[in-house]
Amino acid sequence: MTQSGRRTFAGLERCAIAAALLILLGGCSNMSSLTSGIGGGWFGGQSKPKTAEVNTVTEDQLLAAAKSDTGTTGSLGGEVAHGCPRFNVWSREGYVTIYEPGKVGDGLAVMHRGEITKTARECQIEPGRITVKYGFSGRVLLGPKGKSGRVTLPLNVFVTDAKREKLVTDKVRVDVDIAVERPIGYFSMVRTVTFSLPEGSRPAEFEVFVGFDRATPGAG
């Protein structure tokens, strides 16, 4: 392909993504209705990622899964193994859209959008404590007002007990490089969390959650 052809193709790709974001966001008068989005297919509903136990959770494995995503969200491996804490995306915080300052909700002011599309976890249960090795991956898409460069998106991770009370909290962030000619960037992360297992409790009563931090400036 000639240099001119490559520029044309990159321009068309960016226009297509910008158009999709405008269709998804531009007509939404109530931003709380954004339950559909790119993470569920360009025009499909965004389902909540399910998490499965796999033999080994690695960043490379999750990154490859995110890049080969066919438009659906989900987990690596099979169903969640019994007796191990679940790992889920918290409520609607599996995605976040960042707007220009003072223009939250304006589809023409979208800078970029982040989404968690794949999850995985494995765990080790010992007397009195549990260690969960969890991983997640996803993508960041450049919006109509997006610029080339590094995008940093903060996330919250926390563990809850059977009463949904938070036992452990942590803050992490993902860094993704995107550009006009490469309007989609991918990320993956693997971490571990250890917490106490009170006498009489079952590991399956606990859950680990991850979600984008919506206190980020410009988040909607």
mmCIF file of C-alpha atoms in Angstrom:
data_model
loop_
_atom_site.group_PDB
_atom_site.id
_atom_site.type_symbol
_atom_site.label_atom_id
_atom_site.label_comp_id
_atom_site.label_asym_id
_atom_site.label_seq_id
_atom_site.Cartn_x
_atom_site.Cartn_y
_atom_site.Cartn_z
ATOM 1 C CA MET A 1 0.000 0.000 0.000
ATOM 2 C CA THR A 2 1.341 3.471 -0.843
ATOM 3 C CA GLN A 3 1.945 6.098 1.805
ATOM 4 C CA SER A 4 -1.041 8.030 0.495
ATOM 5 C CA GLY A 5 -3.167 4.892 0.701
ATOM 6 C CA ARG A 6 -2.091 4.248 4.287
ATOM 7 C CA ARG A 7 -3.012 7.800 5.270
ATOM 8 C CA THR A 8 -6.413 7.401 3.635
ATOM 9 C CA PHE A 9 -7.041 4.061 5.378
ATOM 10 C CA ALA A 10 -6.027 5.482 8.775
ATOM 11 C CA GLY A 11 -8.308 8.445 8.211
ATOM 12 C CA LEU A 12 -11.236 6.223 7.319
ATOM 13 C CA GLU A 13 -10.597 4.040 10.382
ATOM 14 C CA ARG A 14 -10.559 7.060 12.688
ATOM 15 C CA CYS A 15 -13.716 8.433 11.094
ATOM 16 C CA ALA A 16 -15.483 5.109 11.575
ATOM 17 C CA ILE A 17 -14.605 5.017 15.272
ATOM 18 C CA ALA A 18 -15.573 8.642 15.769
ATOM 19 C CA ALA A 19 -18.880 8.008 13.991
ATOM 20 C CA ALA A 20 -19.576 5.005 16.198
ATOM 21 C CA LEU A 21 -18.877 7.008 19.337
ATOM 22 C CA LEU A 22 -21.153 9.790 18.125
ATOM 23 C CA ILE A 23 -23.966 7.363 17.426
ATOM 24 C CA LEU A 24 -23.507 5.730 20.830
ATOM 25 C CA LEU A 25 -23.125 8.922 22.850
ATOM 26 C CA GLY A 26 -24.427 11.845 20.854
ATOM 27 C CA GLY A 27 -28.086 11.000 21.166
ATOM 28 C CA CYS A 28 -28.094 10.120 24.856
ATOM 29 C CA SER A 29 -29.881 12.760 26.853
ATOM 30 C CA ASN A 30 -29.606 10.634 29.996
ATOM 31 C CA MET A 31 -26.045 9.455 30.442
ATOM 32 C CA SER A 32 -27.149 6.816 32.971
ATOM 33 C CA SER A 33 -28.635 4.923 30.042
ATOM 34 C CA LEU A 34 -25.200 4.142 28.605
ATOM 35 C CA THR A 35 -25.449 0.403 29.113
ATOM 36 C CA SER A 36 -24.614 -0.301 25.499
ATOM 37 C CA GLY A 37 -21.325 0.541 23.905
ATOM 38 C CA ILE A 38 -18.270 -0.553 22.065
ATOM 39 C CA GLY A 39 -17.467 -3.244 24.605
ATOM 40 C CA GLY A 40 -20.551 -5.203 23.565
ATOM 41 C CA GLY A 41 -19.949 -4.817 19.853
ATOM 42 C CA TRP A 42 -20.112 -1.512 17.972
ATOM 43 C CA PHE A 43 -23.883 -1.333 18.295
ATOM 44 C CA GLY A 44 -24.640 -4.155 20.707
ATOM 45 C CA GLY A 45 -25.390 -4.236 24.418
ATOM 46 C CA GLN A 46 -22.442 -4.421 26.784
ATOM 47 C CA SER A 47 -22.735 -7.532 28.928
ATOM 48 C CA LYS A 48 -21.009 -7.848 32.271
ATOM 49 C CA PRO A 49 -17.764 -9.813 31.970
ATOM 50 C CA LYS A 50 -17.866 -13.222 33.624
ATOM 51 C CA THR A 51 -14.789 -14.532 35.385
ATOM 52 C CA ALA A 52 -13.365 -18.026 35.312
ATOM 53 C CA GLU A 53 -10.537 -19.835 37.030
ATOM 54 C CA VAL A 54 -7.699 -20.685 34.670
ATOM 55 C CA ASN A 55 -4.493 -22.604 35.185
ATOM 56 C CA THR A 56 -2.300 -19.521 34.921
ATOM 57 C CA VAL A 57 -3.307 -15.865 34.751
ATOM 58 C CA THR A 58 -0.809 -13.824 32.721
ATOM 59 C CA GLU A 59 -0.810 -10.343 31.230
ATOM 60 C CA ASP A 60 0.180 -11.709 27.812
ATOM 61 C CA GLN A 61 -2.727 -14.145 27.858
ATOM 62 C CA LEU A 62 -5.225 -11.443 28.747
ATOM 63 C CA LEU A 63 -3.763 -8.947 26.285
ATOM 64 C CA ALA A 64 -4.017 -11.470 23.450
ATOM 65 C CA ALA A 65 -7.631 -12.169 24.424
ATOM 66 C CA ALA A 66 -8.479 -8.458 24.366
ATOM 67 C CA LYS A 67 -6.874 -7.958 20.968
ATOM 68 C CA SER A 68 -8.718 -10.923 19.489
ATOM 69 C CA ASP A 69 -12.021 -9.796 20.986
ATOM 70 C CA THR A 70 -14.906 -10.320 18.584
ATOM 71 C CA GLY A 71 -17.190 -7.780 20.207
ATOM 72 C CA THR A 72 -18.268 -9.696 23.306
ATOM 73 C CA THR A 73 -17.136 -9.414 26.893
ATOM 74 C CA GLY A 74 -16.295 -12.430 28.986
ATOM 75 C CA SER A 75 -13.758 -14.516 30.831
ATOM 76 C CA LEU A 76 -10.967 -16.865 29.920
ATOM 77 C CA GLY A 77 -11.637 -20.548 30.465
ATOM 78 C CA GLY A 78 -14.844 -22.177 31.606
ATOM 79 C CA GLU A 79 -17.326 -21.534 34.389
ATOM 80 C CA VAL A 80 -16.332 -20.146 37.762
ATOM 81 C CA ALA A 81 -14.848 -22.869 39.917
ATOM 82 C CA HIS A 82 -16.755 -23.687 43.093
ATOM 83 C CA GLY A 83 -15.246 -22.658 46.407
ATOM 84 C CA CYS A 84 -13.130 -19.786 45.114
ATOM 85 C CA PRO A 85 -13.919 -16.051 45.489
ATOM 86 C CA ARG A 86 -15.462 -14.609 42.366
ATOM 87 C CA PHE A 87 -13.876 -11.775 40.406
ATOM 88 C CA ASN A 88 -16.305 -9.364 38.750
ATOM 89 C CA VAL A 89 -16.527 -5.913 37.237
ATOM 90 C CA TRP A 90 -18.329 -3.613 39.668
ATOM 91 C CA SER A 91 -21.790 -2.543 38.538
ATOM 92 C CA ARG A 92 -21.585 -0.237 35.471
ATOM 93 C CA GLU A 93 -17.939 0.665 35.979
ATOM 94 C CA GLY A 94 -16.601 -1.699 33.345
ATOM 95 C CA TYR A 95 -16.373 1.278 31.010
ATOM 96 C CA VAL A 96 -15.744 5.004 31.259
ATOM 97 C CA THR A 97 -15.988 7.837 28.732
ATOM 98 C CA ILE A 98 -13.767 10.891 29.130
ATOM 99 C CA TYR A 99 -15.000 14.231 27.755
ATOM 100 C CA GLU A 100 -13.444 17.631 27.272
ATOM 101 C CA PRO A 101 -13.610 19.771 30.451
ATOM 102 C CA GLY A 102 -17.127 21.036 31.129
ATOM 103 C CA LYS A 103 -18.702 19.000 28.337
ATOM 104 C CA VAL A 104 -19.666 15.717 29.972
ATOM 105 C CA GLY A 105 -22.472 14.108 27.985
ATOM 106 C CA ASP A 106 -21.664 15.910 24.725
ATOM 107 C CA GLY A 107 -21.030 13.253 22.088
ATOM 108 C CA LEU A 108 -18.962 15.708 20.047
ATOM 109 C CA ALA A 109 -16.628 16.283 23.013
ATOM 110 C CA VAL A 110 -15.555 12.669 23.622
ATOM 111 C CA MET A 111 -11.791 12.374 24.066
ATOM 112 C CA HIS A 112 -11.503 8.649 24.670
ATOM 113 C CA ARG A 113 -13.357 5.680 26.092
ATOM 114 C CA GLY A 114 -11.951 2.837 28.202
ATOM 115 C CA GLU A 115 -13.468 -0.620 28.555
ATOM 116 C CA ILE A 116 -12.724 -3.823 30.468
ATOM 117 C CA THR A 117 -13.511 -6.712 28.139
ATOM 118 C CA LYS A 118 -11.757 -9.790 29.566
ATOM 119 C CA THR A 119 -11.183 -11.124 33.070
ATOM 120 C CA ALA A 120 -9.577 -14.166 34.692
ATOM 121 C CA ARG A 121 -8.591 -15.348 38.147
ATOM 122 C CA GLU A 122 -7.007 -18.152 40.111
ATOM 123 C CA CYS A 123 -6.761 -18.548 43.869
ATOM 124 C CA GLN A 124 -4.915 -20.242 46.688
ATOM 125 C CA ILE A 125 -6.832 -21.128 49.845
ATOM 126 C CA GLU A 126 -4.901 -21.645 53.060
ATOM 127 C CA PRO A 127 -6.023 -21.953 56.687
ATOM 128 C CA GLY A 128 -7.259 -18.536 57.727
ATOM 129 C CA ARG A 129 -6.500 -16.686 54.499
ATOM 130 C CA ILE A 130 -7.094 -16.533 50.731
ATOM 131 C CA THR A 131 -4.874 -15.235 47.946
ATOM 132 C CA VAL A 132 -6.582 -14.356 44.672
ATOM 133 C CA LYS A 133 -4.516 -13.742 41.552
ATOM 134 C CA TYR A 134 -6.770 -11.717 39.279
ATOM 135 C CA GLY A 135 -6.310 -10.246 35.837
ATOM 136 C CA PHE A 136 -8.249 -8.062 33.442
ATOM 137 C CA SER A 137 -7.742 -6.553 30.016
ATOM 138 C CA GLY A 138 -9.504 -4.200 27.662
ATOM 139 C CA ARG A 139 -9.115 -1.336 25.257
ATOM 140 C CA VAL A 140 -9.140 2.431 24.900
ATOM 141 C CA LEU A 141 -10.685 4.093 21.858
ATOM 142 C CA LEU A 142 -9.920 7.557 20.564
ATOM 143 C CA GLY A 143 -12.944 9.861 20.349
ATOM 144 C CA PRO A 144 -13.728 12.837 18.083
ATOM 145 C CA LYS A 145 -11.720 15.163 20.364
ATOM 146 C CA GLY A 146 -9.027 12.655 21.232
ATOM 147 C CA LYS A 147 -5.336 13.370 20.782
ATOM 148 C CA SER A 148 -2.323 11.179 20.167
ATOM 149 C CA GLY A 149 -0.385 10.264 23.271
ATOM 150 C CA ARG A 150 -0.570 8.261 26.475
ATOM 151 C CA VAL A 151 -3.923 7.826 28.182
ATOM 152 C CA THR A 152 -3.941 6.978 31.903
ATOM 153 C CA LEU A 153 -7.119 5.634 33.461
ATOM 154 C CA PRO A 154 -7.395 4.898 37.202
ATOM 155 C CA LEU A 155 -9.350 1.929 38.539
ATOM 156 C CA ASN A 156 -10.522 0.738 41.936
ATOM 157 C CA VAL A 157 -10.141 -2.840 43.200
ATOM 158 C CA PHE A 158 -11.792 -4.076 46.382
ATOM 159 C CA VAL A 159 -12.792 -7.229 48.227
ATOM 160 C CA THR A 160 -16.222 -7.676 49.824
ATOM 161 C CA ASP A 161 -17.580 -10.215 52.281
ATOM 162 C CA ALA A 162 -20.981 -11.916 52.343
ATOM 163 C CA LYS A 163 -22.604 -8.655 53.511
ATOM 164 C CA ARG A 164 -20.973 -6.659 50.681
ATOM 165 C CA GLU A 165 -18.816 -4.821 53.200
ATOM 166 C CA LYS A 166 -15.418 -3.808 51.839
ATOM 167 C CA LEU A 167 -12.498 -5.578 53.468
ATOM 168 C CA VAL A 168 -9.610 -4.542 51.215
ATOM 169 C CA THR A 169 -9.352 -1.650 48.757
ATOM 170 C CA ASP A 170 -6.667 -0.741 46.253
ATOM 171 C CA LYS A 171 -6.146 1.751 43.449
ATOM 172 C CA VAL A 172 -4.450 0.832 40.181
ATOM 173 C CA ARG A 173 -4.112 2.456 36.780
ATOM 174 C CA VAL A 174 -3.637 1.434 33.190
ATOM 175 C CA ASP A 175 -1.550 3.340 30.643
ATOM 176 C CA VAL A 176 -2.374 3.053 26.947
ATOM 177 C CA ASP A 177 -0.728 4.732 23.962
ATOM 178 C CA ILE A 178 -3.119 5.737 21.183
ATOM 179 C CA ALA A 179 -2.707 7.874 18.081
ATOM 180 C CA VAL A 180 -4.715 9.219 15.187
ATOM 181 C CA GLU A 181 -3.344 6.460 12.967
ATOM 182 C CA ARG A 182 -3.786 3.851 15.746
ATOM 183 C CA PRO A 183 -7.078 4.871 17.403
ATOM 184 C CA ILE A 184 -7.456 1.677 19.467
ATOM 185 C CA GLY A 185 -5.034 0.745 22.238
ATOM 186 C CA TYR A 186 -5.076 -2.298 24.523
ATOM 187 C CA PHE A 187 -4.135 -2.929 28.137
ATOM 188 C CA SER A 188 -3.824 -5.851 30.551
ATOM 189 C CA MET A 189 -2.971 -6.181 34.226
ATOM 190 C CA VAL A 190 -2.409 -9.046 36.671
ATOM 191 C CA ARG A 191 -2.192 -8.547 40.446
ATOM 192 C CA THR A 192 -2.762 -10.481 43.654
ATOM 193 C CA VAL A 193 -4.749 -9.694 46.773
ATOM 194 C CA THR A 194 -4.628 -11.577 50.091
ATOM 195 C CA PHE A 195 -7.234 -11.325 52.825
ATOM 196 C CA SER A 196 -8.246 -13.123 55.991
ATOM 197 C CA LEU A 197 -10.794 -15.929 56.096
ATOM 198 C CA PRO A 198 -12.628 -15.762 59.434
ATOM 199 C CA GLU A 199 -13.431 -19.027 61.151
ATOM 200 C CA GLY A 200 -16.748 -20.383 59.936
ATOM 201 C CA SER A 201 -16.631 -18.443 56.648
ATOM 202 C CA ARG A 202 -16.509 -19.986 53.193
ATOM 203 C CA PRO A 203 -14.212 -18.644 50.436
ATOM 204 C CA ALA A 204 -17.127 -18.460 47.999
ATOM 205 C CA GLU A 205 -18.783 -15.839 50.213
ATOM 206 C CA PHE A 206 -16.161 -13.284 49.208
ATOM 207 C CA GLU A 207 -15.838 -11.373 45.936
ATOM 208 C CA VAL A 208 -13.156 -9.279 44.279
ATOM 209 C CA PHE A 209 -14.323 -6.352 42.148
ATOM 210 C CA VAL A 210 -12.654 -4.011 39.668
ATOM 211 C CA GLY A 211 -14.021 -0.877 38.042
ATOM 212 C CA PHE A 212 -12.953 2.391 36.472
ATOM 213 C CA ASP A 213 -12.735 5.331 38.858
ATOM 214 C CA ARG A 214 -15.518 7.691 37.823
ATOM 215 C CA ALA A 215 -14.025 10.477 39.938
ATOM 216 C CA THR A 216 -11.578 10.972 37.058
ATOM 217 C CA PRO A 217 -11.866 14.525 35.644
ATOM 218 C CA GLY A 218 -14.168 14.572 32.623
ATOM 219 C CA ALA A 219 -15.570 11.094 33.279
ATOM 220 C CA GLY A 220 -19.129 10.364 32.254
#
